[in-house]
């Protein structure tokens, strides 16, 4: 069974590129969101296995969204992978403390990089 994915990014071109890349790799993209509030709503409604989440969103930063999606009472809590075009060293320990499984720079997004983080 394919892993279901919600893509969250405020740039439509990245969402389209990520969708294409993920679908070619066998993932099932079940939704897209352009901001944090929409991501939280769609994650509750769609219950994806994975949320590919941009750090820089217009309303709520991706770290706060990841924390809400992975709260202990979230049932079921999706795996969250954060993305950004910024250097990962800019984020320090925020990735781990947000509850995300990891971080992938947007330029390095691939089925292999996701699989490595998902185990």
PDB file of C-alpha atoms in Angstrom:
ATOM      1  CA  UNK A   1       0.000   0.000   0.000  1.00  0.00           C
ATOM      2  CA  UNK A   2       1.375   3.422  -0.980  1.00  0.00           C
ATOM      3  CA  UNK A   3       2.244   5.987   1.682  1.00  0.00           C
ATOM      4  CA  UNK A   4      -0.312   8.818   1.660  1.00  0.00           C
ATOM      5  CA  UNK A   5       1.151  12.335   1.658  1.00  0.00           C
ATOM      6  CA  UNK A   6      -0.074  15.861   2.384  1.00  0.00           C
ATOM      7  CA  UNK A   7       2.176  18.520   0.797  1.00  0.00           C
ATOM      8  CA  UNK A   8       2.288  21.871   2.605  1.00  0.00           C
ATOM      9  CA  UNK A   9       3.988  24.818   0.922  1.00  0.00           C
ATOM     10  CA  UNK A  10       2.924  28.358   0.056  1.00  0.00           C
ATOM     11  CA  UNK A  11       4.471  28.145  -3.422  1.00  0.00           C
ATOM     12  CA  UNK A  12       2.214  26.394  -5.968  1.00  0.00           C
ATOM     13  CA  UNK A  13       5.193  25.555  -8.186  1.00  0.00           C
ATOM     14  CA  UNK A  14       6.924  23.621  -5.379  1.00  0.00           C
ATOM     15  CA  UNK A  15       3.700  21.789  -4.529  1.00  0.00           C
ATOM     16  CA  UNK A  16       3.315  20.744  -8.189  1.00  0.00           C
ATOM     17  CA  UNK A  17       6.950  19.643  -8.462  1.00  0.00           C
ATOM     18  CA  UNK A  18       6.809  17.714  -5.181  1.00  0.00           C
ATOM     19  CA  UNK A  19       3.548  16.041  -6.215  1.00  0.00           C
ATOM     20  CA  UNK A  20       5.036  14.877  -9.504  1.00  0.00           C
ATOM     21  CA  UNK A  21       8.245  13.628  -7.886  1.00  0.00           C
ATOM     22  CA  UNK A  22       6.408  11.787  -5.106  1.00  0.00           C
ATOM     23  CA  UNK A  23       3.844  10.182  -7.403  1.00  0.00           C
ATOM     24  CA  UNK A  24       6.599   8.946  -9.736  1.00  0.00           C
ATOM     25  CA  UNK A  25       8.270   7.399  -6.666  1.00  0.00           C
ATOM     26  CA  UNK A  26       5.054   5.565  -5.735  1.00  0.00           C
ATOM     27  CA  UNK A  27       3.717   7.846  -2.993  1.00  0.00           C
ATOM     28  CA  UNK A  28       0.009   8.730  -2.995  1.00  0.00           C
ATOM     29  CA  UNK A  29      -0.493  12.504  -2.672  1.00  0.00           C
ATOM     30  CA  UNK A  30      -3.900  12.965  -1.055  1.00  0.00           C
ATOM     31  CA  UNK A  31      -3.830  16.703  -0.515  1.00  0.00           C
ATOM     32  CA  UNK A  32      -2.050  20.030  -0.708  1.00  0.00           C
ATOM     33  CA  UNK A  33      -2.162  23.024   1.635  1.00  0.00           C
ATOM     34  CA  UNK A  34      -0.799  26.538   1.195  1.00  0.00           C
ATOM     35  CA  UNK A  35      -0.509  27.547   4.865  1.00  0.00           C
ATOM     36  CA  UNK A  36      -0.355  26.162   8.376  1.00  0.00           C
ATOM     37  CA  UNK A  37      -4.025  26.430   9.310  1.00  0.00           C
ATOM     38  CA  UNK A  38      -5.073  24.667   6.114  1.00  0.00           C
ATOM     39  CA  UNK A  39      -2.439  21.981   6.793  1.00  0.00           C
ATOM     40  CA  UNK A  40      -3.796  21.306  10.279  1.00  0.00           C
ATOM     41  CA  UNK A  41      -7.382  21.056   8.974  1.00  0.00           C
ATOM     42  CA  UNK A  42      -6.449  18.795   6.054  1.00  0.00           C
ATOM     43  CA  UNK A  43      -4.277  16.549   8.220  1.00  0.00           C
ATOM     44  CA  UNK A  44      -7.220  16.025  10.577  1.00  0.00           C
ATOM     45  CA  UNK A  45      -9.619  15.338   7.694  1.00  0.00           C
ATOM     46  CA  UNK A  46      -7.370  13.272   5.418  1.00  0.00           C
ATOM     47  CA  UNK A  47      -5.186  11.513   8.030  1.00  0.00           C
ATOM     48  CA  UNK A  48      -2.086  11.199   5.823  1.00  0.00           C
ATOM     49  CA  UNK A  49       0.770   8.879   6.698  1.00  0.00           C
ATOM     50  CA  UNK A  50       3.247  11.657   5.904  1.00  0.00           C
ATOM     51  CA  UNK A  51       3.166  15.457   5.876  1.00  0.00           C
ATOM     52  CA  UNK A  52       5.843  17.149   3.763  1.00  0.00           C
ATOM     53  CA  UNK A  53       5.918  20.555   5.458  1.00  0.00           C
ATOM     54  CA  UNK A  54       7.655  23.790   4.482  1.00  0.00           C
ATOM     55  CA  UNK A  55       9.275  25.612   7.399  1.00  0.00           C
ATOM     56  CA  UNK A  56       8.397  29.082   6.052  1.00  0.00           C
ATOM     57  CA  UNK A  57       4.623  29.456   5.831  1.00  0.00           C
ATOM     58  CA  UNK A  58       2.707  32.749   5.703  1.00  0.00           C
ATOM     59  CA  UNK A  59       0.630  32.253   8.857  1.00  0.00           C
ATOM     60  CA  UNK A  60       2.212  29.719  11.237  1.00  0.00           C
ATOM     61  CA  UNK A  61       5.789  28.535  10.910  1.00  0.00           C
ATOM     62  CA  UNK A  62       6.318  24.898   9.990  1.00  0.00           C
ATOM     63  CA  UNK A  63       7.855  24.059  13.377  1.00  0.00           C
ATOM     64  CA  UNK A  64       4.657  25.063  15.184  1.00  0.00           C
ATOM     65  CA  UNK A  65       2.527  23.134  12.674  1.00  0.00           C
ATOM     66  CA  UNK A  66       4.736  20.043  13.120  1.00  0.00           C
ATOM     67  CA  UNK A  67       4.367  20.305  16.905  1.00  0.00           C
ATOM     68  CA  UNK A  68       0.584  20.430  16.618  1.00  0.00           C
ATOM     69  CA  UNK A  69       0.434  17.514  14.184  1.00  0.00           C
ATOM     70  CA  UNK A  70       2.648  15.295  16.345  1.00  0.00           C
ATOM     71  CA  UNK A  71       1.153  16.101  19.771  1.00  0.00           C
ATOM     72  CA  UNK A  72       0.818  13.038  21.998  1.00  0.00           C
ATOM     73  CA  UNK A  73      -2.985  13.119  21.693  1.00  0.00           C
ATOM     74  CA  UNK A  74      -2.900  13.336  17.871  1.00  0.00           C
ATOM     75  CA  UNK A  75      -4.497  10.144  16.643  1.00  0.00           C
ATOM     76  CA  UNK A  76      -3.135   9.053  14.339  1.00  0.00           C
ATOM     77  CA  UNK A  77      -0.096  11.330  14.255  1.00  0.00           C
ATOM     78  CA  UNK A  78       1.477  11.513  10.798  1.00  0.00           C
ATOM     79  CA  UNK A  79       5.202  11.405  10.173  1.00  0.00           C
ATOM     80  CA  UNK A  80       6.326  14.969   9.462  1.00  0.00           C
ATOM     81  CA  UNK A  81       9.276  15.852   7.242  1.00  0.00           C
ATOM     82  CA  UNK A  82      10.233  19.530   7.169  1.00  0.00           C
ATOM     83  CA  UNK A  83      11.557  21.212   4.024  1.00  0.00           C
ATOM     84  CA  UNK A  84      13.053  24.575   3.169  1.00  0.00           C
ATOM     85  CA  UNK A  85      15.275  26.206   0.622  1.00  0.00           C
ATOM     86  CA  UNK A  86      17.307  27.631   3.533  1.00  0.00           C
ATOM     87  CA  UNK A  87      20.389  25.917   4.921  1.00  0.00           C
ATOM     88  CA  UNK A  88      19.482  23.240   7.497  1.00  0.00           C
ATOM     89  CA  UNK A  89      22.053  24.655   9.924  1.00  0.00           C
ATOM     90  CA  UNK A  90      19.837  27.763  10.209  1.00  0.00           C
ATOM     91  CA  UNK A  91      17.354  25.743  12.252  1.00  0.00           C
ATOM     92  CA  UNK A  92      19.550  24.248  14.966  1.00  0.00           C
ATOM     93  CA  UNK A  93      17.579  21.915  17.234  1.00  0.00           C
ATOM     94  CA  UNK A  94      14.163  23.201  16.109  1.00  0.00           C
ATOM     95  CA  UNK A  95      13.633  20.241  13.766  1.00  0.00           C
ATOM     96  CA  UNK A  96      13.969  17.642  16.530  1.00  0.00           C
ATOM     97  CA  UNK A  97      12.031  19.647  19.120  1.00  0.00           C
ATOM     98  CA  UNK A  98       9.110  20.138  16.688  1.00  0.00           C
ATOM     99  CA  UNK A  99       8.364  16.408  16.609  1.00  0.00           C
ATOM    100  CA  UNK A 100       9.370  16.115  12.939  1.00  0.00           C
ATOM    101  CA  UNK A 101      11.173  12.987  11.758  1.00  0.00           C
ATOM    102  CA  UNK A 102      13.727  15.095   9.956  1.00  0.00           C
ATOM    103  CA  UNK A 103      14.561  17.775   7.435  1.00  0.00           C
ATOM    104  CA  UNK A 104      15.191  17.615   3.689  1.00  0.00           C
ATOM    105  CA  UNK A 105      16.420  20.667   1.757  1.00  0.00           C
ATOM    106  CA  UNK A 106      14.012  21.332  -1.109  1.00  0.00           C
ATOM    107  CA  UNK A 107      16.810  20.876  -3.643  1.00  0.00           C
ATOM    108  CA  UNK A 108      17.482  17.367  -2.277  1.00  0.00           C
ATOM    109  CA  UNK A 109      13.897  16.104  -2.174  1.00  0.00           C
ATOM    110  CA  UNK A 110      13.652  12.598  -3.597  1.00  0.00           C
ATOM    111  CA  UNK A 111      11.987   9.303  -2.893  1.00  0.00           C
ATOM    112  CA  UNK A 112      15.291   8.013  -1.515  1.00  0.00           C
ATOM    113  CA  UNK A 113      15.732  10.950   0.882  1.00  0.00           C
ATOM    114  CA  UNK A 114      12.197  10.471   2.204  1.00  0.00           C
ATOM    115  CA  UNK A 115      12.636   6.713   2.554  1.00  0.00           C
ATOM    116  CA  UNK A 116      15.857   7.236   4.524  1.00  0.00           C
ATOM    117  CA  UNK A 117      14.052   9.453   7.057  1.00  0.00           C
ATOM    118  CA  UNK A 118      10.968   7.252   7.269  1.00  0.00           C
ATOM    119  CA  UNK A 119      13.032   4.146   7.935  1.00  0.00           C
TER     120      UNK A 119
END
